[in-house]
Phi, psi and omega in degrees: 000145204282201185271315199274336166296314181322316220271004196267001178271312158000278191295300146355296198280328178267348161292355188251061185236054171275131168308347219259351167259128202241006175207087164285354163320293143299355157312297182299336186298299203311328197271327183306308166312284188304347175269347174304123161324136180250352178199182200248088191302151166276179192270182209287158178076340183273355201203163223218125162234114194275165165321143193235283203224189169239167164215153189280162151340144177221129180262122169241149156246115234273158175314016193248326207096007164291123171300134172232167177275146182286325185275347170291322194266351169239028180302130193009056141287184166220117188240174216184105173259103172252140151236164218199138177224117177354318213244016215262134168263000189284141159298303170278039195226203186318344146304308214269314176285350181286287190284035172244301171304358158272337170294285198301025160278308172311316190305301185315310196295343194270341182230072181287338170294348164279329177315317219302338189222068194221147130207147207246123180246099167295114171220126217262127140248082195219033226263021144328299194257312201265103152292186157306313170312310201270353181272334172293302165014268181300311174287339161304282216284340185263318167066059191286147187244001166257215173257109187230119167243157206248115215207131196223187200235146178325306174237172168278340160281359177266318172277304171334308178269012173244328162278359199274299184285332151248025192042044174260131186281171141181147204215142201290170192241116176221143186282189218281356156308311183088002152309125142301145191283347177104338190238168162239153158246144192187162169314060191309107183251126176215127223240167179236134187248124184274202182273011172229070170037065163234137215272146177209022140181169174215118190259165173220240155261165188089330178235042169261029174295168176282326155295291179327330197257326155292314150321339171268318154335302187284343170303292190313317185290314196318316192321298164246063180299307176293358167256000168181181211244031136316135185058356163268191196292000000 
């Protein structure tokens, strides 16, 4: 098994721990298929991502329990935002985006004059379950090697408004019953942000690759190349 699959099972075993999966095995294949690239990105610079929207300040909390600011932890950075919840059973939802975002961390870890103005945030909107305790976890099993933060929120009016602001629908699942089911239904959304919060592309499943997202990264820093050595050699 290669290192980076290894460990993309890893993160599997602790997002897939809904009773309701019963071959996590074939989970993984499916995810694996699904992260295969389907085209060939163009390269950095060659292409434009204009600003699509801006976002405001959010107060959250990182995988320690320390309350944070969203702009403290991506202060002039190009940042990468999933959002996500521990419990998620779609293979091609939060699982798919956990092992896409570990391809770029490795990709990242491989170029550090680019990490260096990176940051990558898995943020849980589940802040029922996923505690601070269960986002340390998660982040123990990804053995992240760039600046990655694993980061969920205090309250439901705090997630609320950080989901507002990027529009990410989500909505509770409930059985016939009146039981929560325990899952959301929601988007796989995952947005790329430069340094001054301005969202400037949002992938989904069929376009997450991880080379597409560093090319993009790097589109973005090239803007201002002449103020810093991103993306050159």
């Amino acid at each position: 098994m290669r290192p980076s699959f290894r460990a993309a099972c890893l993160i599997l075993f602790l997002l897939l721990s809904s009773p309701a999966q019963s071959d996590p095995q074939s989970d993984i294949a499916a995810v694996q298929s699904a992260v295969q690239p389907q085209f060939t990105p163009p390269p950095p610079g060659t292409y434009t991502l204009p600003p699509i929207d801006t976002i405001v300040d959010h107060q959250l909390l990182d995988s320690t329990g320390k309350s944070v600011e969203l702009f403290d932890l991506t202060a002039g950075k190009v940042t990468v935002i999933s959002f996500m919840y521990t419990s998620c059973a779609e293979v091609g939802g939060c699982p798919l985006a956990a092992t896409v975002l570990q391809q770029i961390d490795q990709l990242l870890d491989q170029r550090p004059e680019l990490a260096r103005h990176v940051a990558l945030i898995s943020l849980s909107f589940d802040a029922e379950r996923d505690s601070p305790q269960r986002m340390a976890e998660v982040r123990q099993g990804l053995v992240p090697r760039i600046v990655w933060h694993f980061l969920t929120s205090a309250n439901q009016k705090d997630l609320q408004s950080v989901l507002a602001d990027f529009n990410q629908p989500v909505a509770k699942l409930w059985n016939e019953d009146g039981s929560w089911s325990g899952l959301f239904r929601h988007v796989l959304k995952v947005y790329l942000l430069d340094a001054n919060h301005q969202i400037r592309n949002i992938y989904s499943t069929g376009l997450f690759s991880a080379q597409l997202v560093v090319n993009d990264i790097e589109t973005v820093l090239l803007e201002s190349a002449p103020h810093s050595n991103a993306g050159k050699p």
